[in-house]
Tab-separated table of C-alpha atoms and ligand atoms in Angstrom:
chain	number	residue	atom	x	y	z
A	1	UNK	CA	3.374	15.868	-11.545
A	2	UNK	CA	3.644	13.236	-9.157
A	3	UNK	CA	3.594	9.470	-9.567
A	4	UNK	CA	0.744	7.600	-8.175
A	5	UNK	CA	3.054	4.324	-7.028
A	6	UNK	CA	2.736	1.508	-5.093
A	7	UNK	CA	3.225	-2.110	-4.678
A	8	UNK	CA	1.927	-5.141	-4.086
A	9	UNK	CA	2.163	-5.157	0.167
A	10	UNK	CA	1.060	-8.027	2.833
A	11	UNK	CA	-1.923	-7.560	5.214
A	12	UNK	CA	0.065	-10.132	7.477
A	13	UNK	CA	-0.627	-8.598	10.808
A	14	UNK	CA	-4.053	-6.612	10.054
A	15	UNK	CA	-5.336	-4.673	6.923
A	16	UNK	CA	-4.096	-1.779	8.398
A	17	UNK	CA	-0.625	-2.686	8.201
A	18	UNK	CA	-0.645	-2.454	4.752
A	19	UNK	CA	-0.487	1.354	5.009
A	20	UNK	CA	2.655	1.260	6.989
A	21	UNK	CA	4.510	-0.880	5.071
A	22	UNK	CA	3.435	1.222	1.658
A	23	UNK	CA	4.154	4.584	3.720
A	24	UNK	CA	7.693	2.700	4.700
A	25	UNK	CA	8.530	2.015	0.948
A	26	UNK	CA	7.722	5.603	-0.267
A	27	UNK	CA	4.439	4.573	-1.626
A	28	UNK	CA	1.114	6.732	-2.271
A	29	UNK	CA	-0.690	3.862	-3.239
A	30	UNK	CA	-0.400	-0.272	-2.674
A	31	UNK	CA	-2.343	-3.314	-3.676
A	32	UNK	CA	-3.334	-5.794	-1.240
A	33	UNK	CA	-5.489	-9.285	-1.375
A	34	UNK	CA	-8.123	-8.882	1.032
A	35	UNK	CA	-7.353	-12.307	2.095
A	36	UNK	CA	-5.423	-15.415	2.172
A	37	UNK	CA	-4.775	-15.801	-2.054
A	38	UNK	CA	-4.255	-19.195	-1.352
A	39	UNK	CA	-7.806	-20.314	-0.264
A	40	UNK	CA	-11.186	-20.501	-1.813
A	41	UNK	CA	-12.367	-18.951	1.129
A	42	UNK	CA	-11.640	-15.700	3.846
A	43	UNK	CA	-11.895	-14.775	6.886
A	44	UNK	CA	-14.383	-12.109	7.283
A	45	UNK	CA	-13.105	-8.102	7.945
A	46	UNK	CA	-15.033	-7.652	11.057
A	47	UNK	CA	-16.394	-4.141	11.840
A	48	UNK	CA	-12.945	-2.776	14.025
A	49	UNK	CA	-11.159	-3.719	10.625
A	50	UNK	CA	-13.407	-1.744	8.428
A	51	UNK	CA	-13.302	1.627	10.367
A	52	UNK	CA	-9.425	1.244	11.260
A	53	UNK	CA	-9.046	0.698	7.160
A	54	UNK	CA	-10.968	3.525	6.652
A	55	UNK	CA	-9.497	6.002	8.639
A	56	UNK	CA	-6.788	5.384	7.204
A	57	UNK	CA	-6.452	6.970	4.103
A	58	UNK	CA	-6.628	9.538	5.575
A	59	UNK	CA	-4.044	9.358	8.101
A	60	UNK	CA	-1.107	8.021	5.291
A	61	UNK	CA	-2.285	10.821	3.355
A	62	UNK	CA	-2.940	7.665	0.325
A	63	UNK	CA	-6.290	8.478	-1.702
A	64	UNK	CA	-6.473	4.892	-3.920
A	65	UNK	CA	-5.945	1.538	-2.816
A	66	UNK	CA	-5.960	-1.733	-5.438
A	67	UNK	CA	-7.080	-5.085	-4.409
A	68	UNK	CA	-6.525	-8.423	-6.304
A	69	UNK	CA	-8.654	-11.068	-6.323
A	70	UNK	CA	-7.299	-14.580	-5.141
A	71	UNK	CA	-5.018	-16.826	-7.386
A	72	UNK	CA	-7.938	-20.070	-7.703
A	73	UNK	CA	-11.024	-18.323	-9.074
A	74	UNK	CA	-11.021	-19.361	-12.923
A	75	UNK	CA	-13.947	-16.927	-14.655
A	76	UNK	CA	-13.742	-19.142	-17.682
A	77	UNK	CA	-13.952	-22.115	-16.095
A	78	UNK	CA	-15.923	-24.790	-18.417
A	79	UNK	CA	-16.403	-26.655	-15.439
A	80	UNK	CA	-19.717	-25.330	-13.920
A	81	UNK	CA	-19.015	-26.061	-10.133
A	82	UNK	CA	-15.277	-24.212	-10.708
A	83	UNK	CA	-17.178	-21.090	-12.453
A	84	UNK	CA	-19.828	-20.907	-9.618
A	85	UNK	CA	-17.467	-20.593	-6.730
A	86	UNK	CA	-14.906	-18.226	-8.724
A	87	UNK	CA	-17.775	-15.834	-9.360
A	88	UNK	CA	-18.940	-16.329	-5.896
A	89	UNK	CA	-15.563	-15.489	-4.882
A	90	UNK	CA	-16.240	-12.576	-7.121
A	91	UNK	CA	-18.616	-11.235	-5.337
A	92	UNK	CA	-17.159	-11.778	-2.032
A	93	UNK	CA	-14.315	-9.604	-3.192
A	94	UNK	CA	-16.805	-6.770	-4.465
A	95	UNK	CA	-18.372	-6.336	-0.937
A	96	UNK	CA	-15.134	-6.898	0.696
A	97	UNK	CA	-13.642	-3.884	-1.556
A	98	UNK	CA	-16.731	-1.597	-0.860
A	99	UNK	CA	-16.215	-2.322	3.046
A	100	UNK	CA	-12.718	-1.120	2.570
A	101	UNK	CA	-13.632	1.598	0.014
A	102	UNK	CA	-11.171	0.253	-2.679
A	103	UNK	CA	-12.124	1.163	-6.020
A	104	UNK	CA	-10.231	-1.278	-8.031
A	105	UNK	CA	-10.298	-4.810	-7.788
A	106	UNK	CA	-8.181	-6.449	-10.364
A	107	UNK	CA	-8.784	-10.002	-12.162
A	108	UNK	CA	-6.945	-12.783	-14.663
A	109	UNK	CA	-9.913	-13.491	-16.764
A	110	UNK	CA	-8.934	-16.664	-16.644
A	111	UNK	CA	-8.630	-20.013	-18.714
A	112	UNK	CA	-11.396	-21.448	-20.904
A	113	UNK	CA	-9.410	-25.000	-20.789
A	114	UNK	CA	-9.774	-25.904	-24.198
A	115	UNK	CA	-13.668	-24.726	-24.744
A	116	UNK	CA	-12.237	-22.344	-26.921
A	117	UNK	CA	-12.184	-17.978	-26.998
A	118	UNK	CA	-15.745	-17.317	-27.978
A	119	UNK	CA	-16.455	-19.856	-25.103
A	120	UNK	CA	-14.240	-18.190	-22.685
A	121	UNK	CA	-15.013	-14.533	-23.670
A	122	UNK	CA	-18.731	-14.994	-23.089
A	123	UNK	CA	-18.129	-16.659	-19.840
A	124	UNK	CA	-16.018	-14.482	-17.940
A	125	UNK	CA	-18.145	-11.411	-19.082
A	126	UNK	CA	-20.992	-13.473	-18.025
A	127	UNK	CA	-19.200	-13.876	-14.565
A	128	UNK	CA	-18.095	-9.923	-14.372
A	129	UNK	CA	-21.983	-9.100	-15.385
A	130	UNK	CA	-23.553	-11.697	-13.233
A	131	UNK	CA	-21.182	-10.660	-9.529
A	132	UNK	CA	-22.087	-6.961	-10.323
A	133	UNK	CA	-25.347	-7.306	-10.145
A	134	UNK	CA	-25.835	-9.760	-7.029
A	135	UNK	CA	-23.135	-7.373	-5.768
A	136	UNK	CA	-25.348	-4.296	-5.895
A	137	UNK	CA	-28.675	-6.553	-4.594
A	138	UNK	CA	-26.872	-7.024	-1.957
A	139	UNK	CA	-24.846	-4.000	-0.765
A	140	UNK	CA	-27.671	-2.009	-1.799
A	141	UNK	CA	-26.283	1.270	-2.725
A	142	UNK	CA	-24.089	2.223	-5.822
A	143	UNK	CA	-20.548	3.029	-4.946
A	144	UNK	CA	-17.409	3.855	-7.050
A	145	UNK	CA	-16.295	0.254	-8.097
A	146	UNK	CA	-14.599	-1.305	-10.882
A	147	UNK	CA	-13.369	-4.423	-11.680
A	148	UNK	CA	-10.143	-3.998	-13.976
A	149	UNK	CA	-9.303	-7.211	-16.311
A	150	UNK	CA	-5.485	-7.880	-16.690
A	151	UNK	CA	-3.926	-8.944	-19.618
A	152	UNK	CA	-1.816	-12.518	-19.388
A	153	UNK	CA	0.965	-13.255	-20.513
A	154	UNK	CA	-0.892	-15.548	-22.960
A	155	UNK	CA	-0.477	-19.293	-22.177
A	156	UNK	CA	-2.430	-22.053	-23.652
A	157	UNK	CA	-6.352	-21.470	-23.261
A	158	UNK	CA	-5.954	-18.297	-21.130
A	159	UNK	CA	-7.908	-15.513	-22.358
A	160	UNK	CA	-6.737	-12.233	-22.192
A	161	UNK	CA	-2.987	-12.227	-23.629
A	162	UNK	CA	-4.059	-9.741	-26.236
A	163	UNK	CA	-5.973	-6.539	-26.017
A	164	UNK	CA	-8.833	-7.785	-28.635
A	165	UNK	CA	-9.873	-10.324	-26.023
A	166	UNK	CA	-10.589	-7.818	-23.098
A	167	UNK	CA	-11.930	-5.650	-25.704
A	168	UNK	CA	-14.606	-8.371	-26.875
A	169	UNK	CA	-15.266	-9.224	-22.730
A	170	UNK	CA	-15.904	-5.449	-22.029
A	171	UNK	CA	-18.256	-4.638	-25.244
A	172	UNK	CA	-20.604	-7.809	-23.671
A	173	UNK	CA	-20.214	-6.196	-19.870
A	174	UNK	CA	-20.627	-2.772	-21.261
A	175	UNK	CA	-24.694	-3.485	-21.999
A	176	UNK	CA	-25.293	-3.674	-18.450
A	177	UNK	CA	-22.715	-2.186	-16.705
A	178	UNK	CA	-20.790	0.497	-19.091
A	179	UNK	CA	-18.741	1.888	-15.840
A	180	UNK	CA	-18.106	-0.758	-14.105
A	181	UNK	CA	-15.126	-2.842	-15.990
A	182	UNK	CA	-12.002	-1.170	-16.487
A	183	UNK	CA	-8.366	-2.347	-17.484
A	184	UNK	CA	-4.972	-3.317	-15.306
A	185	UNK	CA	-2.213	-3.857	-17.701
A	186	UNK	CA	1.018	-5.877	-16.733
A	187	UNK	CA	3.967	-4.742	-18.588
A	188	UNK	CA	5.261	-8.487	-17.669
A	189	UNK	CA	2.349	-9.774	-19.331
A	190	UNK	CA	2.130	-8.083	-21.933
A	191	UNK	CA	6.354	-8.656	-23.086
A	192	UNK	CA	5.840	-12.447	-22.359
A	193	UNK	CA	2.225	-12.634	-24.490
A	194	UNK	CA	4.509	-10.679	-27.360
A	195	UNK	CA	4.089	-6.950	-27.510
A	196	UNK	CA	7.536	-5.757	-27.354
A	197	UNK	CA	8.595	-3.123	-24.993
A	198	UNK	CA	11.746	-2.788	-25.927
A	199	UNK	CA	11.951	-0.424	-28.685
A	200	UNK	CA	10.209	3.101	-29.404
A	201	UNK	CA	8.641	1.091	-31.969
A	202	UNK	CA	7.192	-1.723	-30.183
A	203	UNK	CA	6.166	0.442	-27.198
A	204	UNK	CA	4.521	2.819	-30.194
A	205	UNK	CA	2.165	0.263	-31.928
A	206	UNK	CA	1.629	-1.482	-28.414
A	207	UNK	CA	-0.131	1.726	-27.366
A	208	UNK	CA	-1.520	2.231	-30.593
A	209	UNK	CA	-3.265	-1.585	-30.357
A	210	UNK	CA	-4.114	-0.721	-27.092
A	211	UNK	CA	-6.287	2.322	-28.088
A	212	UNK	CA	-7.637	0.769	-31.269
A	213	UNK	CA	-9.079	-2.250	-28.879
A	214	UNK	CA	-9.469	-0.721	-25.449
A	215	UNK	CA	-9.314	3.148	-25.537
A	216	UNK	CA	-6.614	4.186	-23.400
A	217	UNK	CA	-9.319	6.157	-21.057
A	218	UNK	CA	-10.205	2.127	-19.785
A	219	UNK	CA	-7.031	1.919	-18.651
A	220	UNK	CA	-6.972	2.835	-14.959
A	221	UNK	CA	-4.052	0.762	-13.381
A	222	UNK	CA	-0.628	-0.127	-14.644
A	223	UNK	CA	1.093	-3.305	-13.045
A	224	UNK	CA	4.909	-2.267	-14.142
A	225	UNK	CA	7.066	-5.903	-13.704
A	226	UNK	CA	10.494	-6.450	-15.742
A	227	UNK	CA	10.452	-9.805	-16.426
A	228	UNK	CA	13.312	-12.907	-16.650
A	229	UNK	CA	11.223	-14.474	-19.619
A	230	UNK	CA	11.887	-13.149	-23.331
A	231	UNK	CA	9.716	-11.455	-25.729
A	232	UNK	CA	6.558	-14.131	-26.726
A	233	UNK	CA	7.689	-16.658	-24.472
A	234	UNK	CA	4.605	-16.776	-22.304
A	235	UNK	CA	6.820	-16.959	-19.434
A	236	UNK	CA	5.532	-14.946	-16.025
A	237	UNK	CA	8.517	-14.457	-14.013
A	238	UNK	CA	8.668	-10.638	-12.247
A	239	UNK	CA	12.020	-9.273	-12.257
A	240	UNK	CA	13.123	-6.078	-10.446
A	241	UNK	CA	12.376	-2.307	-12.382
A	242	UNK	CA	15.226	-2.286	-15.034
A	243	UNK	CA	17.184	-5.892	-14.386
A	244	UNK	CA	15.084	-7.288	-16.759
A	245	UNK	CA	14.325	-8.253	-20.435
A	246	UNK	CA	12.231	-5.338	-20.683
A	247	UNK	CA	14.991	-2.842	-19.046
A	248	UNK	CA	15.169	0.779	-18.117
A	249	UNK	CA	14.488	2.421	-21.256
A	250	UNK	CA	11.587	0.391	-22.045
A	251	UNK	CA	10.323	0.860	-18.341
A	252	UNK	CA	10.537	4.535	-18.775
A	253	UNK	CA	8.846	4.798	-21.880
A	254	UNK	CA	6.121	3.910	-19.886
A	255	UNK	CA	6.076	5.804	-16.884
A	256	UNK	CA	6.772	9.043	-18.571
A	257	UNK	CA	4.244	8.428	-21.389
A	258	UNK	CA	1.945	11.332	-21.161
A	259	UNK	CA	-1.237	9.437	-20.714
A	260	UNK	CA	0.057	6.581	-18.701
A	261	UNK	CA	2.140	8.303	-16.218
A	262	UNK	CA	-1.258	9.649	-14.655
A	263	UNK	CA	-2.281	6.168	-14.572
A	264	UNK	CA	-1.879	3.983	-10.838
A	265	UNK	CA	1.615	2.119	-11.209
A	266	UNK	CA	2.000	-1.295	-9.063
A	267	UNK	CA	4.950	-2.537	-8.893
A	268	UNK	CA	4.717	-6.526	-8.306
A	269	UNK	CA	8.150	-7.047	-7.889
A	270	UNK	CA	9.884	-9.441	-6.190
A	271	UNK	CA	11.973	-9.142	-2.303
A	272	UNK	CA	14.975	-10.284	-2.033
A	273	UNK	CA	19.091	-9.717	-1.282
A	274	UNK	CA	19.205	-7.534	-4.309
A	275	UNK	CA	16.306	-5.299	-3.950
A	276	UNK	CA	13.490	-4.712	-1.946
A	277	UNK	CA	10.183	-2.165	-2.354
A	278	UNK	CA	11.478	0.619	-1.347
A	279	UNK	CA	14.395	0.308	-3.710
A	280	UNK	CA	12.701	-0.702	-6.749
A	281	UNK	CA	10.038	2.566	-5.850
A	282	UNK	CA	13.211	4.701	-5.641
A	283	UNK	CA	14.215	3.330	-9.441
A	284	UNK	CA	10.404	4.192	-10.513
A	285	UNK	CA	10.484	7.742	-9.583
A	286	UNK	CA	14.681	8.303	-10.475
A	287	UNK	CA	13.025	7.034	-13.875
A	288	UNK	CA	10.177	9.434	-14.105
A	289	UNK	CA	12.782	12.346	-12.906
A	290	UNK	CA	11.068	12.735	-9.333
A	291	UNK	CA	13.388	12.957	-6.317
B	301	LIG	MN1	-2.306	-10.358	-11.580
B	302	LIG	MN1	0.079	-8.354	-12.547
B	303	LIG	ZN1	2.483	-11.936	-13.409
């Protein structure tokens, strides 16, 4: 079987080039930001954008592409005028994904800033609800979409650093739209917010939580980051596939897992005089016995 696997690429250039510069690193798959990830706001894709991006799927021979949403959009925002604009953001990113035909587009929920977990659960799934729904008013027509929630690596007043909070955010979203949230889990995340992939046990009653909370079938894309930051220290550094705390054996626990290896891997890793994409893809798939 082979490894869907990508990383995180730039769209510096045009959209487009995000499809060489996967193809380049050995990559069947990539996530992109549809945008700058710096800005409340983005350009538009004109038209030429949209067809070029679309033909292109075909011509990489790549079926899935993953967007993620800007870094300033807080979904738990207690602030009102915050919230509106991240879930208008929200549903820029929706229509911007459909234009593209991504399926995914993957969020933080975000950081309830001291209003508390109930607070900050009801709000975000009152975001993900709300930018469906204008989403589809406006598009019009029902596509394949998700929005996948990633876990943090569970600093003060984030939500989502353990499974039970998505799971409590997707039971709300999953009255009114039961097919459109899924999961993104980041193995950096989840080592920093204390699940400890670095033993058989600790990868064991990870997944175990993980199914007991989520259901593993939610699961549709797998962010896979070593990490410079310990076990429970809350610390989100990315670290190149196997130089990290989490290391090679814990790495390929996960990528050879029977259910997760069918899963999307992105690889959100950093570029620089040690490694670059391509190399840390090469790791991935030396790990998972391909090539
Ligand atoms: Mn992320
Ligand atoms: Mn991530
Ligand atoms: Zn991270």
């Amino acid at each position: 079987m082979t490894l869907k696997i990508g990383t995180h690429v730039s769209i510096a250039g045009s959209h487009v080039k995000a499809f060489e510069r996967a193809k380049d690193a050995g990559e069947n798959t990539f996530q992109i930001f549809t945008g700058n990830p710096r800005g409340w706001s983005a350009k538009d894709i004109d038209e030429e954008t949209a067809v070029a991006f679309n033909a292109a799927y075909k011509k990489y021979g790549i079926d899935e592409v993953v967007a993620h949403m800007p870094y300033l959009p807080n979904l738990a925002s207690p602030k009102d005028e915050i919230y509106g604009k991240s879930r208008d953001v929200l549903i820029r990113e929706i229509l911007r994904c459909r234009k593209l035909s991504i399926p995914y587009l993957v969020t933080h929920p975000g950081s309830h800033g001291g209003s508390g977990r109930e607070f900050g659960i009801a709000r975000v799934a009152e975001a993900l609800t709300g930018a469906l729904a204008a989403a589809e008013e406006r598009a019009g027509a029902k596509t394949p979409f998700m929005i996948l929630l990633e876990n943090t690596a569970g600093t003060k007043n984030s939500i989502g650093g353990n499974f039970a909070d998505i799971a409590d955010i997707l039971k709300i979203t999953d009255e009114t739209f039961p097919d459109a949230v899924g999961v993104c889990t980041d193995t950096c995340h989840a080592f920093a917010a204390g699940y400890d992939l670095t033993t058989a046990d600790g990868f064991e009653s990870t997944i175990a939580d993980f199914e007991d909370t989520i259901g593993l079938e939610r699961l549709k894309v797998i962010h896979l980051n070593d990490t410079k930051g310990d076990c429970a220290s809350h610390l989100d550094r990315h670290e190149h596939i196997g130089l990290g705390r989490i290391g090679t054996e814990g790495l390929k626990r996960v990528v050879t897992h029977p259910i997760l290896s069918k899963r999307i891997f992105i690889l959100e890793t950093p570029i620089d005089d040690r490694r670059g994409d391509k190399e840390n893809i090469a790791v991935v798939k030396a790990m998972a016995g391909e090539n």
